[in-house]
CSV table of C-alpha atoms and ligand atoms in Angstrom, one decimal:
chain,number,residue,atom,x,y,z
A,1,UNK,CA,221.6,-2.0,202.3
A,2,UNK,CA,222.0,1.9,201.8
A,3,UNK,CA,218.4,2.8,200.1
A,4,UNK,CA,218.2,5.2,197.0
A,5,UNK,CA,214.4,7.0,196.5
A,6,UNK,CA,213.6,6.8,192.8
A,7,UNK,CA,211.0,9.8,192.4
A,8,UNK,CA,208.4,8.4,189.7
A,9,UNK,CA,207.3,9.8,186.8
A,10,UNK,CA,203.6,8.6,185.8
A,11,UNK,CA,201.1,9.9,183.9
A,12,UNK,CA,197.6,8.3,185.9
A,13,UNK,CA,200.1,5.2,186.8
A,14,UNK,CA,201.6,4.6,183.8
A,15,UNK,CA,205.0,4.6,184.8
A,16,UNK,CA,207.6,6.4,182.0
A,17,UNK,CA,210.8,5.0,180.6
A,18,UNK,CA,213.4,7.5,182.4
A,19,UNK,CA,211.6,6.0,185.9
A,20,UNK,CA,212.9,2.5,185.3
A,21,UNK,CA,216.1,3.6,183.9
A,22,UNK,CA,216.7,5.1,187.3
A,23,UNK,CA,215.6,2.4,188.6
A,24,UNK,CA,218.5,0.5,187.0
A,25,UNK,CA,221.3,3.5,188.0
A,26,UNK,CA,219.7,3.1,191.7
A,27,UNK,CA,220.4,-0.8,192.4
A,28,UNK,CA,224.3,0.0,191.8
A,29,UNK,CA,223.6,2.4,194.9
A,30,UNK,CA,222.0,0.2,197.1
A,31,UNK,CA,218.2,-0.6,197.5
A,32,UNK,CA,216.1,1.0,195.5
A,33,UNK,CA,212.8,2.9,196.8
A,34,UNK,CA,210.3,4.4,194.8
A,35,UNK,CA,208.2,7.5,195.6
A,36,UNK,CA,204.7,8.0,193.6
A,37,UNK,CA,202.6,10.3,194.2
A,38,UNK,CA,199.4,11.9,192.5
A,39,UNK,CA,196.5,9.8,190.9
A,40,UNK,CA,197.5,6.4,190.1
A,41,UNK,CA,200.1,6.4,192.1
A,42,UNK,CA,199.3,2.9,193.9
A,43,UNK,CA,198.9,1.4,190.0
A,44,UNK,CA,202.7,1.9,189.8
A,45,UNK,CA,203.7,-0.2,192.4
A,46,UNK,CA,203.4,-3.4,189.6
A,47,UNK,CA,206.0,-2.0,187.3
A,48,UNK,CA,208.3,-0.5,189.8
A,49,UNK,CA,209.0,-4.0,191.9
A,50,UNK,CA,209.3,-5.5,188.7
A,51,UNK,CA,212.3,-3.2,187.8
A,52,UNK,CA,213.7,-3.6,191.4
A,53,UNK,CA,211.7,-1.6,193.6
A,54,UNK,CA,211.8,-2.8,197.4
A,55,UNK,CA,210.0,-0.4,198.9
A,56,UNK,CA,207.2,1.7,196.8
A,57,UNK,CA,205.7,4.6,198.9
A,58,UNK,CA,202.7,6.0,197.2
A,59,UNK,CA,200.3,9.3,198.4
A,60,UNK,CA,197.4,10.2,196.2
A,61,UNK,CA,196.0,13.9,196.5
A,62,UNK,CA,194.3,16.1,194.6
A,63,UNK,CA,197.1,18.8,195.1
A,64,UNK,CA,199.5,17.1,193.2
A,65,UNK,CA,197.3,18.2,189.8
A,66,UNK,CA,195.7,21.0,191.0
A,67,UNK,CA,199.1,22.9,192.1
A,68,UNK,CA,202.4,23.1,190.6
A,69,UNK,CA,205.7,20.9,191.4
A,70,UNK,CA,205.5,22.4,195.6
A,71,UNK,CA,203.5,19.1,196.2
A,72,UNK,CA,205.9,17.3,195.2
A,73,UNK,CA,208.9,18.8,196.7
A,74,UNK,CA,206.7,18.1,200.0
A,75,UNK,CA,206.2,14.3,199.5
A,76,UNK,CA,209.9,13.9,198.4
A,77,UNK,CA,211.2,15.5,201.3
A,78,UNK,CA,208.6,14.0,203.7
A,79,UNK,CA,209.9,10.2,201.8
A,80,UNK,CA,213.8,11.7,202.4
A,81,UNK,CA,213.0,12.2,206.4
A,82,UNK,CA,211.3,8.4,206.0
A,83,UNK,CA,214.2,6.5,204.6
A,84,UNK,CA,217.5,8.6,205.4
A,85,UNK,CA,218.4,7.6,201.7
A,86,UNK,CA,222.2,7.7,200.1
A,87,UNK,CA,220.7,9.5,196.8
A,88,UNK,CA,217.9,10.6,195.6
A,89,UNK,CA,217.3,10.1,191.7
A,90,UNK,CA,215.1,12.2,189.7
A,91,UNK,CA,214.1,12.3,186.1
A,92,UNK,CA,215.7,15.0,184.4
A,93,UNK,CA,212.7,17.0,183.0
A,94,UNK,CA,212.2,20.6,183.1
A,95,UNK,CA,209.7,19.7,186.4
A,96,UNK,CA,212.1,17.2,187.4
A,97,UNK,CA,214.8,19.2,187.9
A,98,UNK,CA,212.8,22.2,189.6
A,99,UNK,CA,211.9,19.5,192.1
A,100,UNK,CA,215.4,18.3,192.9
A,101,UNK,CA,216.5,21.9,193.4
A,102,UNK,CA,214.0,22.5,195.9
A,103,UNK,CA,214.6,19.8,197.6
A,104,UNK,CA,218.2,19.9,197.9
A,105,UNK,CA,217.4,23.8,199.1
A,106,UNK,CA,215.1,22.2,201.9
A,107,UNK,CA,217.5,19.7,203.0
A,108,UNK,CA,220.7,20.9,202.8
A,109,UNK,CA,222.0,19.0,200.1
A,110,UNK,CA,224.0,19.9,197.2
A,111,UNK,CA,222.4,18.5,193.4
A,112,UNK,CA,224.0,17.8,190.2
A,113,UNK,CA,221.7,17.8,187.5
A,114,UNK,CA,221.6,16.4,184.0
A,115,UNK,CA,223.7,13.7,184.9
A,116,UNK,CA,224.3,11.1,181.9
A,117,UNK,CA,225.5,8.2,184.4
A,118,UNK,CA,225.5,7.3,188.0
A,119,UNK,CA,227.7,5.0,190.0
A,120,UNK,CA,228.5,4.2,193.5
A,121,UNK,CA,232.3,5.8,194.3
A,122,UNK,CA,233.6,5.5,198.1
A,123,UNK,CA,232.6,8.9,199.8
A,124,UNK,CA,229.4,8.7,198.1
A,125,UNK,CA,227.6,8.5,194.5
A,126,UNK,CA,229.7,10.1,191.6
A,127,UNK,CA,227.5,11.5,188.7
A,128,UNK,CA,228.9,12.0,185.1
A,129,UNK,CA,228.1,14.8,182.9
A,130,UNK,CA,228.5,15.7,179.9
A,131,UNK,CA,229.3,19.9,179.6
A,132,UNK,CA,230.0,22.1,177.2
A,133,UNK,CA,227.9,21.4,174.2
A,134,UNK,CA,229.3,17.7,175.4
A,135,UNK,CA,233.1,19.0,174.9
A,136,UNK,CA,233.6,17.9,178.1
A,137,UNK,CA,232.9,14.6,180.3
A,138,UNK,CA,232.9,15.7,184.8
A,139,UNK,CA,232.4,13.3,186.8
A,140,UNK,CA,231.1,15.1,190.7
A,141,UNK,CA,229.7,14.1,193.7
A,142,UNK,CA,227.3,15.8,196.6
A,143,UNK,CA,230.0,16.8,199.2
A,144,UNK,CA,227.0,17.8,201.6
A,145,UNK,CA,224.1,16.0,203.0
A,146,UNK,CA,221.9,13.6,200.5
A,147,UNK,CA,223.1,13.3,196.9
A,148,UNK,CA,220.0,14.7,194.7
A,149,UNK,CA,220.7,13.8,191.3
A,150,UNK,CA,218.6,14.0,188.3
A,151,UNK,CA,219.1,11.8,185.1
A,152,UNK,CA,218.9,12.5,181.5
A,153,UNK,CA,216.6,9.8,179.7
A,154,UNK,CA,218.3,7.1,178.1
A,155,UNK,CA,221.2,7.1,180.3
A,156,UNK,CA,220.9,3.5,181.6
A,157,UNK,CA,219.2,0.5,180.4
A,158,UNK,CA,215.6,-0.5,181.2
A,159,UNK,CA,216.2,-4.0,183.4
A,160,UNK,CA,214.0,-6.5,185.0
A,161,UNK,CA,215.0,-7.3,188.6
A,162,UNK,CA,211.9,-8.7,190.7
A,163,UNK,CA,212.2,-6.9,194.1
A,164,UNK,CA,210.1,-6.9,197.5
A,165,UNK,CA,208.4,-4.1,196.2
A,166,UNK,CA,206.4,-3.7,199.5
A,167,UNK,CA,204.1,-0.8,199.0
A,168,UNK,CA,203.5,1.7,201.6
A,169,UNK,CA,201.3,5.0,202.5
A,170,UNK,CA,203.9,8.3,202.2
A,171,UNK,CA,202.5,10.6,205.4
A,172,UNK,CA,202.8,14.1,203.6
A,173,UNK,CA,201.7,17.1,205.1
A,174,UNK,CA,201.7,20.1,202.6
A,175,UNK,CA,203.9,23.0,203.2
A,176,UNK,CA,201.9,26.2,203.0
A,177,UNK,CA,203.7,26.8,199.7
A,178,UNK,CA,202.2,23.8,198.3
A,179,UNK,CA,198.6,26.0,197.6
A,180,UNK,CA,201.4,28.7,196.3
A,181,UNK,CA,200.9,28.2,192.2
A,182,UNK,CA,197.5,27.1,190.9
A,183,UNK,CA,196.7,25.5,187.5
A,184,UNK,CA,193.9,27.0,186.0
A,185,UNK,CA,193.8,24.9,182.9
A,186,UNK,CA,194.8,22.2,180.9
A,187,UNK,CA,194.6,21.1,177.2
A,188,UNK,CA,195.9,18.0,175.8
A,189,UNK,CA,198.3,18.4,173.2
A,190,UNK,CA,197.3,16.7,169.9
A,191,UNK,CA,198.9,13.2,169.8
A,192,UNK,CA,201.3,12.7,166.8
A,193,UNK,CA,201.6,8.6,167.3
A,194,UNK,CA,205.2,8.9,167.8
A,195,UNK,CA,207.0,8.9,171.1
A,196,UNK,CA,208.1,11.5,173.6
A,197,UNK,CA,211.0,13.3,172.2
A,198,UNK,CA,213.3,13.3,175.3
A,199,UNK,CA,212.4,9.7,176.0
A,200,UNK,CA,213.0,8.6,172.2
A,201,UNK,CA,215.3,6.2,171.8
A,202,UNK,CA,215.5,7.2,168.4
A,203,UNK,CA,215.1,11.3,167.3
A,204,UNK,CA,214.9,12.2,163.7
A,205,UNK,CA,215.7,16.1,163.5
A,206,UNK,CA,215.6,18.4,160.7
A,207,UNK,CA,216.7,22.1,160.0
A,208,UNK,CA,216.4,24.8,157.7
A,209,UNK,CA,217.4,22.6,154.8
A,210,UNK,CA,214.5,20.9,154.7
A,211,UNK,CA,213.3,24.1,153.3
A,212,UNK,CA,209.7,24.1,154.2
A,213,UNK,CA,206.5,22.8,156.9
A,214,UNK,CA,205.2,20.6,153.9
A,215,UNK,CA,208.7,19.0,153.2
A,216,UNK,CA,208.7,18.1,156.7
A,217,UNK,CA,207.0,15.2,155.5
A,218,UNK,CA,210.0,13.3,153.8
A,219,UNK,CA,211.5,13.6,158.0
A,220,UNK,CA,208.0,12.4,159.3
A,221,UNK,CA,208.6,9.3,157.0
A,222,UNK,CA,211.8,8.1,157.7
A,223,UNK,CA,211.1,8.8,161.4
A,224,UNK,CA,207.7,6.2,161.2
A,225,UNK,CA,209.8,3.7,159.6
A,226,UNK,CA,211.9,3.8,163.0
A,227,UNK,CA,209.2,4.4,165.2
A,228,UNK,CA,211.0,7.6,165.8
A,229,UNK,CA,210.4,11.3,167.3
A,230,UNK,CA,210.5,14.3,165.5
A,231,UNK,CA,213.1,17.4,166.2
A,232,UNK,CA,213.6,20.0,164.4
A,233,UNK,CA,216.2,22.9,164.7
A,234,UNK,CA,215.5,26.6,166.2
A,235,UNK,CA,216.0,27.7,162.3
A,236,UNK,CA,212.9,25.4,161.5
A,237,UNK,CA,211.1,26.1,164.4
A,238,UNK,CA,211.8,30.2,164.3
A,239,UNK,CA,210.7,29.6,160.4
A,240,UNK,CA,207.3,28.1,161.6
A,241,UNK,CA,207.9,25.1,159.8
A,242,UNK,CA,207.5,22.7,162.7
A,243,UNK,CA,205.9,23.3,166.6
A,244,UNK,CA,208.7,24.5,169.1
A,245,UNK,CA,207.8,21.4,171.4
A,246,UNK,CA,210.0,19.6,169.1
A,247,UNK,CA,213.1,22.2,169.4
A,248,UNK,CA,216.4,20.6,170.1
A,249,UNK,CA,219.0,22.5,171.6
A,250,UNK,CA,220.3,25.3,174.3
A,251,UNK,CA,216.8,26.3,174.1
A,252,UNK,CA,214.6,23.6,172.7
A,253,UNK,CA,214.7,20.4,174.6
A,254,UNK,CA,218.1,18.1,175.5
A,255,UNK,CA,217.8,14.7,173.8
A,256,UNK,CA,220.3,11.8,174.3
A,257,UNK,CA,218.8,8.9,172.0
A,258,UNK,CA,220.5,5.8,171.1
A,259,UNK,CA,220.4,7.1,167.6
A,260,UNK,CA,220.0,10.8,166.5
A,261,UNK,CA,219.9,11.5,162.8
A,262,UNK,CA,220.3,15.1,161.8
A,263,UNK,CA,219.0,16.2,158.2
A,264,UNK,CA,219.9,19.6,156.7
A,265,UNK,CA,221.0,20.8,160.0
A,266,UNK,CA,224.9,22.5,160.1
A,267,UNK,CA,225.4,21.8,163.7
A,268,UNK,CA,225.7,24.6,165.2
A,269,UNK,CA,227.2,24.9,168.7
A,270,UNK,CA,223.1,25.8,170.3
A,271,UNK,CA,221.7,22.5,168.2
A,272,UNK,CA,224.7,20.4,169.6
A,273,UNK,CA,224.1,21.3,173.4
A,274,UNK,CA,220.8,19.5,173.0
A,275,UNK,CA,221.9,16.4,171.3
A,276,UNK,CA,225.5,15.4,171.3
A,277,UNK,CA,224.9,13.3,174.1
A,278,UNK,CA,223.4,10.9,171.7
A,279,UNK,CA,225.0,7.5,171.6
A,280,UNK,CA,224.8,7.2,167.6
A,281,UNK,CA,225.0,9.8,165.4
A,282,UNK,CA,224.0,10.2,161.9
A,283,UNK,CA,224.1,13.4,159.5
A,284,UNK,CA,222.7,14.3,156.3
A,285,UNK,CA,223.8,17.1,155.1
A,286,UNK,CA,224.8,18.6,150.8
A,287,UNK,CA,227.6,20.7,152.4
A,288,UNK,CA,230.8,18.6,153.3
A,289,UNK,CA,232.3,21.0,155.3
A,290,UNK,CA,229.0,21.6,157.7
A,291,UNK,CA,229.8,21.2,161.1
A,292,UNK,CA,227.7,18.5,162.2
A,293,UNK,CA,230.2,16.0,160.3
A,294,UNK,CA,232.6,16.8,162.9
A,295,UNK,CA,230.8,14.9,165.5
A,296,UNK,CA,229.0,12.2,164.0
A,297,UNK,CA,229.4,8.4,163.7
A,298,UNK,CA,227.7,8.1,160.3
A,299,UNK,CA,227.7,11.4,157.4
A,300,UNK,CA,226.3,11.3,154.3
A,301,UNK,CA,227.2,14.1,152.1
A,302,UNK,CA,224.2,14.7,149.8
A,303,UNK,CA,220.6,16.4,149.4
A,304,UNK,CA,218.3,15.1,152.1
A,305,UNK,CA,215.7,14.8,149.6
A,306,UNK,CA,217.7,12.3,147.8
A,307,UNK,CA,219.3,10.6,150.2
A,308,UNK,CA,216.1,10.6,153.1
A,309,UNK,CA,213.5,8.7,150.7
A,310,UNK,CA,215.9,6.2,149.8
A,311,UNK,CA,217.0,5.3,153.8
A,312,UNK,CA,213.0,5.4,154.5
A,313,UNK,CA,212.4,3.0,151.9
A,314,UNK,CA,215.4,1.0,152.5
A,315,UNK,CA,214.3,0.7,156.4
A,316,UNK,CA,210.7,-0.1,155.2
A,317,UNK,CA,212.0,-3.4,152.8
A,318,UNK,CA,214.6,-4.8,155.9
A,319,UNK,CA,211.6,-4.4,158.1
A,320,UNK,CA,209.4,-6.7,155.8
B,401,FAD,P1,221.6,26.2,159.1
B,401,FAD,O1,222.5,26.8,159.8
B,401,FAD,O2,221.2,27.4,158.1
B,401,FAD,O3,221.9,25.0,158.1
B,401,FAD,C1,221.1,24.5,157.3
B,401,FAD,C2,222.2,23.8,156.9
B,401,FAD,O4,221.1,22.7,155.8
B,401,FAD,C3,223.0,23.9,156.0
B,401,FAD,O5,224.4,23.1,157.0
B,401,FAD,C4,223.3,23.5,154.9
B,401,FAD,O6,224.6,22.8,154.1
B,401,FAD,C5,222.3,22.2,155.1
B,401,FAD,N1,221.1,21.9,154.0
B,401,FAD,C6,220.7,22.8,152.8
B,401,FAD,N2,219.8,21.9,152.0
B,401,FAD,C7,220.1,21.0,152.0
B,401,FAD,C8,219.4,19.8,151.5
B,401,FAD,N3,218.4,20.0,150.6
B,401,FAD,N4,219.8,18.3,151.9
B,401,FAD,C9,220.7,18.3,152.9
B,401,FAD,N5,221.4,19.4,153.4
B,401,FAD,C10,221.0,20.7,153.4
B,401,FAD,N6,219.6,26.2,167.5
B,401,FAD,C11,219.0,25.1,167.5
B,401,FAD,O7,218.8,24.3,166.6
B,401,FAD,N7,218.5,24.6,168.6
B,401,FAD,C12,218.4,25.9,169.8
B,401,FAD,O8,218.2,25.5,171.2
B,401,FAD,C13,219.0,26.9,169.5
B,401,FAD,N8,219.1,27.8,170.6
B,401,FAD,C14,219.8,28.9,170.6
B,401,FAD,C15,219.8,29.9,171.6
B,401,FAD,C16,220.9,31.6,171.2
B,401,FAD,C17,221.3,32.0,172.4
B,401,FAD,C18,221.3,31.7,170.0
B,401,FAD,C19,221.8,32.6,169.6
B,401,FAD,C20,221.3,30.6,169.1
B,401,FAD,C21,220.4,29.2,169.3
B,401,FAD,N9,220.1,28.7,168.3
B,401,FAD,C22,219.8,27.4,168.4
B,401,FAD,C23,220.5,28.8,166.7
B,401,FAD,C24,221.6,28.2,166.0
B,401,FAD,O9,223.2,29.1,166.1
B,401,FAD,C25,221.8,28.1,164.6
B,401,FAD,O10,221.4,29.4,163.9
B,401,FAD,C26,220.5,26.8,164.1
B,401,FAD,O11,221.0,25.5,165.0
B,401,FAD,C27,221.1,26.5,162.9
B,401,FAD,O12,219.6,25.8,162.4
B,401,FAD,P2,220.2,24.8,161.4
B,401,FAD,O13,221.4,23.9,161.3
B,401,FAD,O14,218.7,24.0,160.7
B,401,FAD,O15,220.2,26.4,160.0
């Protein structure tokens, strides 16, 4: 059976959820072969095997942490040469997209980024993308070389599927470019205890309607009742009410959760570009004419300071 490479995103051996989603998609195309590099790579094998990896190729070296992107491209290229896969699936993070683009260039392939679905096709894997602020859905396939596809988080369910999971050391020789950009410092972000925005199954966002930094506590309380990540519109970020890392939209992060709740957000096209592929969209806005209501599954016309606390209380009550 054809093999499909899945590039593993992990932190010291803890595999991130989008990688497990890629394994679900990879199984539709062939036998998933996971490629894990960096510190803790060998420790990823157990969970990858439980989710369908027939092989896990690992390589640990200091270069992956000390230099940006290129060592990972070198490793993935080595895996492509070793395996001759039908496709390479990479998580659609900023880094993942850079790795995918560089890999495609190196191996002379086409690349598709930000896919929201991948299926087998007669002439190779077919990727679904949601484009023009999700105004259109397109299907594409790579017509030259191995299909390199980056897939957005939450595009598939995580499914357990025990597989052989043979672990092998990947032989990687770093290119001259690998040490071109050195990481000079690292500062861990203060933990909020909430899930990562781009990976969260539920995102609760606030916009200019929230009215100030302190009022974001209302949004955070709803998020915490649902175990959600907190997002913000650019207006709220530009006003200094919430960090830029939480910005959703064209110039912020792209999210695709199961549930997106927008409060006090008008629904400008640049905001929609980052959230419109969410599975269920809920908006709370006091203006019944706000454009956000054109794309919602459920809309509440009302003052968010009336609606959101009631919603939070109701969720807490139902959760017991
Ligand atoms: P507004 O448009 O001002 O809307 C606020 C809403 O809150 C209104 O609909 C109002 O009715 C409602 N409201 C007010 N008070 C309450 C209340 N008490 N209860 C309920 N509702 C209330 N924007 C992004 O979000 N992300 C991006 O990445 C992004 N990138 C951009 C890139 C470019 C190149 C440009 C030009 C713009 C970009 N923008 C982006 C900005 C975008 O155009 C909008 O200006 C922005 O999204 C508006 O944010 P907002 O909806 O919070 O504010």
